[in-house]
Short mmCIF file of C-alpha atoms and ligand atoms in Angstrom, two decimals:
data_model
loop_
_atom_site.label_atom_id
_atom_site.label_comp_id
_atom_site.label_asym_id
_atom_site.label_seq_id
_atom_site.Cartn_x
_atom_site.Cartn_y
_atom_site.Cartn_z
CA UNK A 1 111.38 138.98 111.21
CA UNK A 2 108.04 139.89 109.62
CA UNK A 3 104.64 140.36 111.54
CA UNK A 4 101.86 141.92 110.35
CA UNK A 5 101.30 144.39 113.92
CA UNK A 6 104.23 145.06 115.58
CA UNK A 7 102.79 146.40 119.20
CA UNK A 8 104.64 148.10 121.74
CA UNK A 9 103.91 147.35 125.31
CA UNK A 10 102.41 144.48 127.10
CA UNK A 11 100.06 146.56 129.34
CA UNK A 12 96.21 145.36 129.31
CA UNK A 13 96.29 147.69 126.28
CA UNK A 14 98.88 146.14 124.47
CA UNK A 15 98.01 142.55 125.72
CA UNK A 16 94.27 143.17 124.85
CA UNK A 17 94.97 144.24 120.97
CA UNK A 18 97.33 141.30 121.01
CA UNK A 19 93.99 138.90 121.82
CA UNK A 20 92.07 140.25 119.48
CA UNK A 21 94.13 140.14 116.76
CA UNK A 22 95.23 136.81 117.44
CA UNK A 23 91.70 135.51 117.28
CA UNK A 24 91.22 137.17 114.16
CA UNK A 25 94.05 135.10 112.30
CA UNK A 26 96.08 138.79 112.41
CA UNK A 27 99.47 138.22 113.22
CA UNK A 28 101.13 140.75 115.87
CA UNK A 29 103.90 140.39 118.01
CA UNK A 30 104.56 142.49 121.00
CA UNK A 31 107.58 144.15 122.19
CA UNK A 32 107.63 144.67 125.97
CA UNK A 33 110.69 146.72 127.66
CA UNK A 34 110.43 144.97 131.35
CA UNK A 35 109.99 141.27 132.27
CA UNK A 36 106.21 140.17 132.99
CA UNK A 37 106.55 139.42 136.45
CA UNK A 38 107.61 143.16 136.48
CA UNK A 39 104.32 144.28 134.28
CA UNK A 40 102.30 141.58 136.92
CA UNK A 41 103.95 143.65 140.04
CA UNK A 42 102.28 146.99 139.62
CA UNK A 43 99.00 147.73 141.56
CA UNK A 44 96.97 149.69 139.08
CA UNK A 45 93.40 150.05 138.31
CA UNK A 46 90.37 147.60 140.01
CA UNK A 47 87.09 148.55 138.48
CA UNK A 48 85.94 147.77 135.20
CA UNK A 49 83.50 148.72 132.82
CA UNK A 50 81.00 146.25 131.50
CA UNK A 51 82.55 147.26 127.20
CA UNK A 52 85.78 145.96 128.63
CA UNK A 53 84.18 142.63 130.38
CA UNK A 54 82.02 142.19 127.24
CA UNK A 55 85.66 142.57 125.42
CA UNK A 56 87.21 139.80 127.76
CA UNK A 57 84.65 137.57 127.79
CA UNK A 58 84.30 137.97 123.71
CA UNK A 59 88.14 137.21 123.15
CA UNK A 60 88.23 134.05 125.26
CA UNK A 61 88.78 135.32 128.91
CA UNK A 62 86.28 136.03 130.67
CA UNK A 63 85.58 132.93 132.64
CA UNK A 64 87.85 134.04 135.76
CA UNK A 65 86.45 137.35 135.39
CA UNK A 66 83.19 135.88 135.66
CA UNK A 67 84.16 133.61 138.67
CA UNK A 68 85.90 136.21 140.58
CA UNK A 69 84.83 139.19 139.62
CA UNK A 70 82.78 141.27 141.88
CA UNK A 71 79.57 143.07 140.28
CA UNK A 72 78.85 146.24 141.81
CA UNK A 73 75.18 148.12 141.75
CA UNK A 74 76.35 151.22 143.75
CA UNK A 75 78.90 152.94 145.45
CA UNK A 76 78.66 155.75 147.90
CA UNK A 77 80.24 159.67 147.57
CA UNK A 78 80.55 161.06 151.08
CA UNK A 79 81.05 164.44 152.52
CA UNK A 80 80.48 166.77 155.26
CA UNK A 81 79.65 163.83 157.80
CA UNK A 82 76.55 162.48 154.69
CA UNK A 83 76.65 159.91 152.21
CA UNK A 84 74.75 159.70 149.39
CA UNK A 85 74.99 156.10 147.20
CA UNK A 86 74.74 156.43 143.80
CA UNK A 87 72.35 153.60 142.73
CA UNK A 88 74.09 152.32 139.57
CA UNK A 89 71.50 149.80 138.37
CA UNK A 90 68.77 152.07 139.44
CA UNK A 91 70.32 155.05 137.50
CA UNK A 92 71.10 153.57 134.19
CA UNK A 93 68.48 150.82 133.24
CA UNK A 94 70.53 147.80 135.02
CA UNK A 95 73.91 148.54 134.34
CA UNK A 96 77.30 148.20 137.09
CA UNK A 97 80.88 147.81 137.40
CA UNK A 98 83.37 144.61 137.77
CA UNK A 99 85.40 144.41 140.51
CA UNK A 100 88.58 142.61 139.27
CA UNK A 101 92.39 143.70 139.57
CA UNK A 102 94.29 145.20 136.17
CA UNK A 103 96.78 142.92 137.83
CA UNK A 104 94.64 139.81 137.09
CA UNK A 105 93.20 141.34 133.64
CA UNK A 106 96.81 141.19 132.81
CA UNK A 107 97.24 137.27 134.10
CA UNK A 108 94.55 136.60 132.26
CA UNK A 109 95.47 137.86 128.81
CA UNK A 110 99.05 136.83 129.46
CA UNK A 111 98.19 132.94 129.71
CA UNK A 112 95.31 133.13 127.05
CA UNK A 113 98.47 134.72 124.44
CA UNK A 114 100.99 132.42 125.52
CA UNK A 115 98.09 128.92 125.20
CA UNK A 116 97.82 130.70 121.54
CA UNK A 117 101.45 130.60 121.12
CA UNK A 118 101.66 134.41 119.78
CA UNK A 119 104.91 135.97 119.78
CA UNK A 120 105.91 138.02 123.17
CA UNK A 121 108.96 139.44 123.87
CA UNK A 122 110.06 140.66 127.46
CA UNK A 123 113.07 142.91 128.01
CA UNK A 124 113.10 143.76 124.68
CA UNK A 125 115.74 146.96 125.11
CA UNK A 126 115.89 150.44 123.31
CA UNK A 127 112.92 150.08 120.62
CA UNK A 128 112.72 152.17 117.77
CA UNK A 129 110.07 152.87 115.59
CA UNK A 130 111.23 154.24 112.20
CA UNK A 131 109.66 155.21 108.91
CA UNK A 132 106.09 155.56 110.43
CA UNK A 133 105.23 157.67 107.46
CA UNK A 134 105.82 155.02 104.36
CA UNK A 135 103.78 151.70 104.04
CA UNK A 136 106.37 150.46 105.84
CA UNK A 137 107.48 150.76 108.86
CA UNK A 138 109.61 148.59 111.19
CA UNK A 139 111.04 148.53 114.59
CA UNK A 140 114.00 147.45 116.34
CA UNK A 141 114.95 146.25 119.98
CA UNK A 142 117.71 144.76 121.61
CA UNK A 143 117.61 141.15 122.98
CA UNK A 144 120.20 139.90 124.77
CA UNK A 145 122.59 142.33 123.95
CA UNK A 146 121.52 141.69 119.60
CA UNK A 147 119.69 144.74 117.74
CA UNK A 148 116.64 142.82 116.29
CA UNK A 149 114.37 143.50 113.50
CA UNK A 150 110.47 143.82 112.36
CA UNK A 151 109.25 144.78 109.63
CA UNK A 152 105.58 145.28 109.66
CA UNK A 153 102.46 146.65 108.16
CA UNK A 154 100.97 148.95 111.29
CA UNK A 155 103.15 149.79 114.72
CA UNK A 156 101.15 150.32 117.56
CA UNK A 157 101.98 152.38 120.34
CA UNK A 158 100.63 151.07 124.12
CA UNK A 159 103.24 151.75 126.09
CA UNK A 160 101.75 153.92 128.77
CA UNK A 161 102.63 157.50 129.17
CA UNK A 162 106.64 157.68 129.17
CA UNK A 163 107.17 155.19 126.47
CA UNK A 164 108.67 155.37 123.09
CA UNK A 165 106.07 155.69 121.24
CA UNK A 166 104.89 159.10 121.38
CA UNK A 167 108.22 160.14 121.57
CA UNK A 168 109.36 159.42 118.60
CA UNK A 169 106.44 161.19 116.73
CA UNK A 170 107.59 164.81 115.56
CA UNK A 171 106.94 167.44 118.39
CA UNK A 172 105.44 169.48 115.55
CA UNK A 173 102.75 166.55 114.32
CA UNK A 174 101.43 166.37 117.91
CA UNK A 175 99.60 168.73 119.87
CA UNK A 176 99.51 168.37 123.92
CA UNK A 177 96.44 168.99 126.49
CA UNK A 178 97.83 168.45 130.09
CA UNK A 179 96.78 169.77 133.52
CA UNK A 180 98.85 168.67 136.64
CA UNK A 181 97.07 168.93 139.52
CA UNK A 182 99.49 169.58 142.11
CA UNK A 183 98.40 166.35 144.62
CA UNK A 184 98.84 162.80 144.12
CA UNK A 185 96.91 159.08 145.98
CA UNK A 186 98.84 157.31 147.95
CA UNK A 187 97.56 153.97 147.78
CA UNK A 188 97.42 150.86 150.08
CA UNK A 189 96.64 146.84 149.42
CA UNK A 190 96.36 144.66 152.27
CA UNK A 191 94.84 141.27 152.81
CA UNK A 192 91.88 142.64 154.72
CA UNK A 193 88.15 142.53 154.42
CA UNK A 194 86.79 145.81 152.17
CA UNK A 195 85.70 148.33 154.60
CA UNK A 196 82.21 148.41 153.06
CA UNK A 197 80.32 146.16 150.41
CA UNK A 198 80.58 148.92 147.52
CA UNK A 199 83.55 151.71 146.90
CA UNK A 200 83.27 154.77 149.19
CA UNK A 201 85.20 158.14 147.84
CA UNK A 202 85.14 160.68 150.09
CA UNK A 203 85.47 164.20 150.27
CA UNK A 204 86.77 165.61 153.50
CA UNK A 205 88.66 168.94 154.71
CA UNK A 206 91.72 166.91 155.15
CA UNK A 207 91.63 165.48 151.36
CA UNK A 208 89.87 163.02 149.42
CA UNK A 209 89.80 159.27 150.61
CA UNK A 210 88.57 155.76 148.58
CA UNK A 211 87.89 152.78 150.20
CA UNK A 212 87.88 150.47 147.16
CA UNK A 213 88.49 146.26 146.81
CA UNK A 214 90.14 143.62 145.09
CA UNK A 215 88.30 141.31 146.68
CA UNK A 216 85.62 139.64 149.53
CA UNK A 217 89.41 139.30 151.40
CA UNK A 218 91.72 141.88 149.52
CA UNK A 219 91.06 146.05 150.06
CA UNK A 220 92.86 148.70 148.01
CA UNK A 221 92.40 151.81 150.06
CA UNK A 222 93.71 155.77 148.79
CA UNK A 223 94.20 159.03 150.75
CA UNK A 224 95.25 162.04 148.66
CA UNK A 225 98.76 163.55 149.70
CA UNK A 226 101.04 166.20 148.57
CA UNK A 227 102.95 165.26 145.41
CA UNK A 228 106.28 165.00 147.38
CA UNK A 229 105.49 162.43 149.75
CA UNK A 230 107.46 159.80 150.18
CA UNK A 231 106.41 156.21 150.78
CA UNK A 232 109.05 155.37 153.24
CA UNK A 233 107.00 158.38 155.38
CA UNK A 234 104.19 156.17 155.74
CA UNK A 235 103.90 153.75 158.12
CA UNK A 236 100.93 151.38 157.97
CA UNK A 237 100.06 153.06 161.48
CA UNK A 238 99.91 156.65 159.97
CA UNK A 239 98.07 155.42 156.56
CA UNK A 240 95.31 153.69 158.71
CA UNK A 241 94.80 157.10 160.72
CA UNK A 242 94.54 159.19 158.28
CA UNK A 243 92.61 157.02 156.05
CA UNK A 244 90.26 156.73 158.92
CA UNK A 245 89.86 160.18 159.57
CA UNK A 246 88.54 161.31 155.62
CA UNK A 247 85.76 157.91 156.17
CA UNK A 248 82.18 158.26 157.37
CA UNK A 249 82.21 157.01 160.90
CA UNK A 250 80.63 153.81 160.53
CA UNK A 251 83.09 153.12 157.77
CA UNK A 252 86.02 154.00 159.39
CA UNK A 253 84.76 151.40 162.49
CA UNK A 254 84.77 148.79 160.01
CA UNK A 255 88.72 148.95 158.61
CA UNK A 256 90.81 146.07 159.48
CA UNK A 257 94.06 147.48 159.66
CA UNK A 258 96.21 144.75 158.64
CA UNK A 259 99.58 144.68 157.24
CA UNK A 260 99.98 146.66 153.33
CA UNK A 261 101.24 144.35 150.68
CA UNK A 262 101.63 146.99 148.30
CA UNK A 263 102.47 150.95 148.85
CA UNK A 264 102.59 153.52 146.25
CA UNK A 265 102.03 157.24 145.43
CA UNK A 266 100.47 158.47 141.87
CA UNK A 267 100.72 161.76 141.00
CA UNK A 268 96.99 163.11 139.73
CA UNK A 269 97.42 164.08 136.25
CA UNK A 270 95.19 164.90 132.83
CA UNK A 271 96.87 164.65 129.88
CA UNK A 272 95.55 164.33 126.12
CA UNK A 273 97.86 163.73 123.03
CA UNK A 274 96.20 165.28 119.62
CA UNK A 275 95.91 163.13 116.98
CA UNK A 276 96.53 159.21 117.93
CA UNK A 277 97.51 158.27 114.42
CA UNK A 278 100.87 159.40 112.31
CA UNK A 279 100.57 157.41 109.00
CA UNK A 280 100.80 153.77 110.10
CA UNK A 281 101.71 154.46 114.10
CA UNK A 282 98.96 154.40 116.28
CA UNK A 283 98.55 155.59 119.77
CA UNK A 284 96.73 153.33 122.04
CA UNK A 285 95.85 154.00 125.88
CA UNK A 286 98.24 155.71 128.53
CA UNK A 287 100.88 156.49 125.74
CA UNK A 288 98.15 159.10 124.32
CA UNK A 289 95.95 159.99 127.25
CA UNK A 290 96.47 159.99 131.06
CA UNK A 291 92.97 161.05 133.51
CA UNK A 292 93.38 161.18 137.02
CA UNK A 293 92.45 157.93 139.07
CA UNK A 294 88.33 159.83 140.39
CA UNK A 295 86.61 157.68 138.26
CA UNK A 296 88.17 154.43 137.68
CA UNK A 297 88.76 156.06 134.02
CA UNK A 298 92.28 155.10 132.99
CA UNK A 299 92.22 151.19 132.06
CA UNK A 300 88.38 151.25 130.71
CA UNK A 301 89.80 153.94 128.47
CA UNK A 302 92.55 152.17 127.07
CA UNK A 303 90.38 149.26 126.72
CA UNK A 304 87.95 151.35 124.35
CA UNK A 305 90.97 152.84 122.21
CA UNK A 306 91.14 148.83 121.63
CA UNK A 307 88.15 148.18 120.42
CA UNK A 308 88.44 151.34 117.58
CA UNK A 309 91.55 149.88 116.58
CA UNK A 310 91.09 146.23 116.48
CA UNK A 311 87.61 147.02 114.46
CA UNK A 312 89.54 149.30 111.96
CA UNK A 313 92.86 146.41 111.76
CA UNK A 314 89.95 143.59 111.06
CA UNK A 315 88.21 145.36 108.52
CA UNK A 316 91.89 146.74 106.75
CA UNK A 317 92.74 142.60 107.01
CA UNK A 318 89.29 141.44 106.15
CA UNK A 319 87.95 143.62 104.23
CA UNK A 320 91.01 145.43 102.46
CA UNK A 321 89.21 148.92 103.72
CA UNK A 322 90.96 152.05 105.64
CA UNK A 323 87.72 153.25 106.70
CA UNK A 324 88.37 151.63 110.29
CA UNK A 325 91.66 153.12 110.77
CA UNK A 326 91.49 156.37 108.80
CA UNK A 327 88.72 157.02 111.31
CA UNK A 328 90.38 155.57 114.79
CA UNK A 329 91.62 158.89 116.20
CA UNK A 330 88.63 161.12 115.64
CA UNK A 331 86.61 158.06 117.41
CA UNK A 332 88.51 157.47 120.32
CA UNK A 333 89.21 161.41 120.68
CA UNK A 334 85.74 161.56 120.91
CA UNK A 335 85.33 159.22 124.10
CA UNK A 336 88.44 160.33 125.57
CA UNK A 337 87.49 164.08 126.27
CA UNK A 338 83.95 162.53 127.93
CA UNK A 339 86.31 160.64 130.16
CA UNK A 340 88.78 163.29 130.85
CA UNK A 341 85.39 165.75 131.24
CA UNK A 342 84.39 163.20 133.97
CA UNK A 343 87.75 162.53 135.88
CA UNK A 344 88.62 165.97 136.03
CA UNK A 345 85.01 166.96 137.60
CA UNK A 346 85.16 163.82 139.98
CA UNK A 347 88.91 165.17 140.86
CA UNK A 348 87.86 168.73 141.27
CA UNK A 349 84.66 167.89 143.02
CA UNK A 350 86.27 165.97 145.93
CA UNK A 351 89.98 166.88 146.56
CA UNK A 352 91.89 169.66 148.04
CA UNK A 353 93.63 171.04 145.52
CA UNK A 354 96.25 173.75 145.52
CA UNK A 355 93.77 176.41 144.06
CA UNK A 356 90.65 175.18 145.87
CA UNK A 357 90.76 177.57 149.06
CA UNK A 358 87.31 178.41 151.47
CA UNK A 359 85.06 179.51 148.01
CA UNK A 360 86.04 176.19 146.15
CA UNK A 361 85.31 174.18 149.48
CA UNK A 362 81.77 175.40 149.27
CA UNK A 363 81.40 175.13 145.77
CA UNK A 364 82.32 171.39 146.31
CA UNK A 365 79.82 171.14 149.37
CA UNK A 366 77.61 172.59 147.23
CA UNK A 367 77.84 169.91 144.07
CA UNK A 368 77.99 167.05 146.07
CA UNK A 369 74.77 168.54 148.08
CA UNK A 370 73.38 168.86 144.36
CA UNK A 371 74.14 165.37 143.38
CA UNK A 372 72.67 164.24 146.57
CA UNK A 373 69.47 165.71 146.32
CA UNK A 374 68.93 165.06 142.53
CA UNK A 375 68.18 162.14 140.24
CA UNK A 376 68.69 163.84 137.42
CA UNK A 377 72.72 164.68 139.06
CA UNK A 378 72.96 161.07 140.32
CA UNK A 379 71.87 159.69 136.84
CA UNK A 380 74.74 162.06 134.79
CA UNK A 381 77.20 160.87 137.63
CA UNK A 382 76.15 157.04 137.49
CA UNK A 383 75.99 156.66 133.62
CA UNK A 384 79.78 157.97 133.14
CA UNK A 385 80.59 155.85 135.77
CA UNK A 386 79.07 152.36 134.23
CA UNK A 387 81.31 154.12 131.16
CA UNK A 388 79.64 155.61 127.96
CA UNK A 389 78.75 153.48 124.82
CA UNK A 390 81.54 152.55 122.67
P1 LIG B 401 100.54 150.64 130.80
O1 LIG B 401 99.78 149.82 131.76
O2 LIG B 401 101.37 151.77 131.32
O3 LIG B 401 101.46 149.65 129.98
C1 LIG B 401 102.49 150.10 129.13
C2 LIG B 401 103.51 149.00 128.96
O4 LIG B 401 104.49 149.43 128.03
C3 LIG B 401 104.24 148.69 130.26
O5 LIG B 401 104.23 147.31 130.50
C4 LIG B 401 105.65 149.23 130.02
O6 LIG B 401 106.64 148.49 130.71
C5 LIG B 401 105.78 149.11 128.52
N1 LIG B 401 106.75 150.04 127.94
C6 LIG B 401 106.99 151.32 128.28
N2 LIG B 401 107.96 151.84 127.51
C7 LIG B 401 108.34 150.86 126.66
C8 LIG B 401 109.30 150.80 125.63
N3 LIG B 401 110.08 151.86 125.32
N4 LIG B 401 109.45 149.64 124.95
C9 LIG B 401 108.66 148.56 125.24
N5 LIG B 401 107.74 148.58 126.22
C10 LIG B 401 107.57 149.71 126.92
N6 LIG B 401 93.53 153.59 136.47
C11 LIG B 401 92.39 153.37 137.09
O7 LIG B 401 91.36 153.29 136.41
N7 LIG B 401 92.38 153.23 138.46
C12 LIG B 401 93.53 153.28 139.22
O8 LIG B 401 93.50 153.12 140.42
C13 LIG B 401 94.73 153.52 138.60
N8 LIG B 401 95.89 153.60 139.31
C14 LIG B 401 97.06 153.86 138.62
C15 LIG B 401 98.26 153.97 139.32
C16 LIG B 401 99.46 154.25 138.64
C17 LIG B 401 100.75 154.37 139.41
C18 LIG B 401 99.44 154.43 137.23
C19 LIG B 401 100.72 154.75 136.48
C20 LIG B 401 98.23 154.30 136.55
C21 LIG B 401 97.04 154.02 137.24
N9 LIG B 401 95.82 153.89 136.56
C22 LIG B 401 94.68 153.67 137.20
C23 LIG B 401 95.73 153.98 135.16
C24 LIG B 401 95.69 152.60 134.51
O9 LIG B 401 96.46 151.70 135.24
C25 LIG B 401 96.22 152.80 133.11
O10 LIG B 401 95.30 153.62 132.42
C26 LIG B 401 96.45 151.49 132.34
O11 LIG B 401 97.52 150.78 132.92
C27 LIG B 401 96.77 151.80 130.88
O12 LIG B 401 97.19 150.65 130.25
P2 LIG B 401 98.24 150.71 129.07
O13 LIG B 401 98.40 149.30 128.63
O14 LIG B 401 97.80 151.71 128.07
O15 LIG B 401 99.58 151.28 129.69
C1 LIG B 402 90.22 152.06 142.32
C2 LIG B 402 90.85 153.11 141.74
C3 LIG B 402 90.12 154.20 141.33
O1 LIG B 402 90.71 155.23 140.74
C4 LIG B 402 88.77 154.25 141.49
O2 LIG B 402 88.09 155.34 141.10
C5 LIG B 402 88.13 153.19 142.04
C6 LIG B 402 88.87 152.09 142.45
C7 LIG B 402 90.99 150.90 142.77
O3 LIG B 402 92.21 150.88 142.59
O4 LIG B 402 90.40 149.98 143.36
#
């Protein structure tokens, strides 16, 4: 088989490029290792950045996003029994955050590829990616116990951080930027009124905790926990106490606790892969950067790393010029360390980390006090938030 993009991974990342393209008369098909009820079965990311609405709504699916989607002005940082709300619009000329699942992101671009008819395939087993470094490259998967074929112009890698991708570019050709943080979020989703209209994160001597939403009826609420919990440890019971606990008071008196639908632990991790191009393989989202959830970060970044490399794949198509993708790595480099910069100060600013001990518990106090009693500190915190221009 011949397609013109052969992507890996049918993540928002991969699913996104795969609109994009397909709109733009570019042929790409997309390999994905697990079935899509799988990929539609992981709780991920919830808030979005306005780029990646604008990047929804401009490839043809935005209207649920615009139906359900909940726009957010604000959201509140609390510590040391304060809370200080970060006035998004107020902060940064007008702008704010969607409130929409990656889960339904995903549903969304799933049904818009399959009205368009592009090629998918799910469970597509042991992909390889060879001869990255000619003109051309091609792949090959198994299906159904048959080693397939695709030969291809460009292979593009978005699948996540442990796929093959990355992996199969020469240890040498890459260089690595990583910093574990010894802690992970244990997070919950229940069918339960949000605890408060906007996103609380807060910062307390017991760890960090985020009240978050899906929805007017859905929550998605985190505490922070050692990196060895286990799920099976936590009982609804001892989530909702603890989780109660790290909240403000009069937050805390508002949680429903009804029953989880969902329970998982992340571990909290930066990561930063160096380039994100070898000849005609690209790196695309997770599979060449991980930031640590503080932030909302992860799925707004992949969905820029999109928009670099759909731009640079129209105007190679349209416009038979390189310029676009000769230049994707250094572009998307350049927003990813902001990101990273941001995550890793949110992180550090409201968790208890390994290292952080009684001075870095004031030095925290002291920041947030900071950000609390200046514009100028709210501003810098609100305009990463709404996400930095493309
Ligand atoms: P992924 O979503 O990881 O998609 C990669 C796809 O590639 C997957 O479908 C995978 O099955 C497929 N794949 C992997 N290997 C292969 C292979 N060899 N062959 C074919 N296909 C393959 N971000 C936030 O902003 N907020 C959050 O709360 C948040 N929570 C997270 C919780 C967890 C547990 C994780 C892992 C991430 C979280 N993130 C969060 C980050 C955010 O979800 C990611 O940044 C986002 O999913 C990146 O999208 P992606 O398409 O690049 O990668
Ligand atoms: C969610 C996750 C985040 O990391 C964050 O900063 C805000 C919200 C969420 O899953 O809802």
């Amino acid at each position: 088989m011949r397609h013109q993009v052969c992507i890996v991974g049918a993540g928002p990342s991969g699913l996104l490029l795969g609109q994009i393209l397909a709109r733009a008369g570019i042929d790409a098909v997309i390999l994905e290792a697990r079935s899509a009820e799988h990929v539609l079965s992981r709780i991920r990311a919830g808030v979005l950045e306005t780029g990646l609405v604008d990047q929804m709504r401009a490839c043809g699916c935005g209207d649920r996003l615009d139906r359900e989607g909940l726009v957010h002005h604000g959201f509140s940082m609390a510590f040391a029994d304060r809370t200080h709300r970060i006035d998004l619009a107020g902060l940064t000329g007008g702008r704010s955050v969607v409130v929409y699942g990656q889960t339904e992101v995903t549903r969304d671009l799933m049904d818009a590829r399959a009205e368009f008819g592009a090629a998918t395939v799910y469970e597509a087993a042991s992909v390889e990616i060879h001869d990255f470094d000619g003109v051309k490259p091609w792949v090959t998967y198994r299906k159904d116990g048959v080693t397939q074929v695709i030969d291809c112009d460009f292979v593009v890698g978005c699948d996540g951080f442990h796929g093959v991708s990355r992996a199969s570019v020469p240890e040498a050709a890459l260089t690595l930027y990583e910093r574990i943080y010894g802690t992970a979020w244990l997070g919950l989703l229940a069918d339960v009124p949000p605890a408060d209209e906007e996103l609380v994160y807060a910062r307390h001597d017991r760890g960090f905790a985020l009240a978050s939403m899906r929805s007017h009826s859905r929550s998605r609420f985190y505490v922070q926990v050692p990196p060895t919990e286990r799920v099976e440890d936590w009982s609804d019971q001892r989530f909702y106490d603890e989780f109660r606990r790290r909240l403000p008071e009069a937050v805390a008196d508002r949680v429903v606790p009804g029953p989880s639908i969902e329970k998982s632990i992340a571990a909290l991790r930066s990561f930063v892969a160096e380039p994100l191009r070898f000849g005609r393989l690209f790196l695309v989202g997770d599979a060449g950067h991980i930031v640590p959830p503080t932030g909302a970060k992860g799925l707004n970044l992949a969905a820029s790393d999109v928009h670099y490399l759909a731009t640079g794949l129209r105007e190679f198509y349209e416009e038979q010029s390189s310029a676009g993708i000769d230049a994707y790595s250094a572009r998307a480099l350049a927003r990813i360390w902001k990101a990273e910069r941001f995550s890793w100060s949110m992180t550090a600013m409201m968790h208890l980390l390994p290292e952080t001990g009684a001075f870095g518990a004031r030095m925290q106090l002291a920041e947030l006090d900071y950000i609390a009693s200046s514009e100028v500190a709210s501003a810098a915190i609100a305009e990463n938030y709404v996400g930095l221009p493309y």
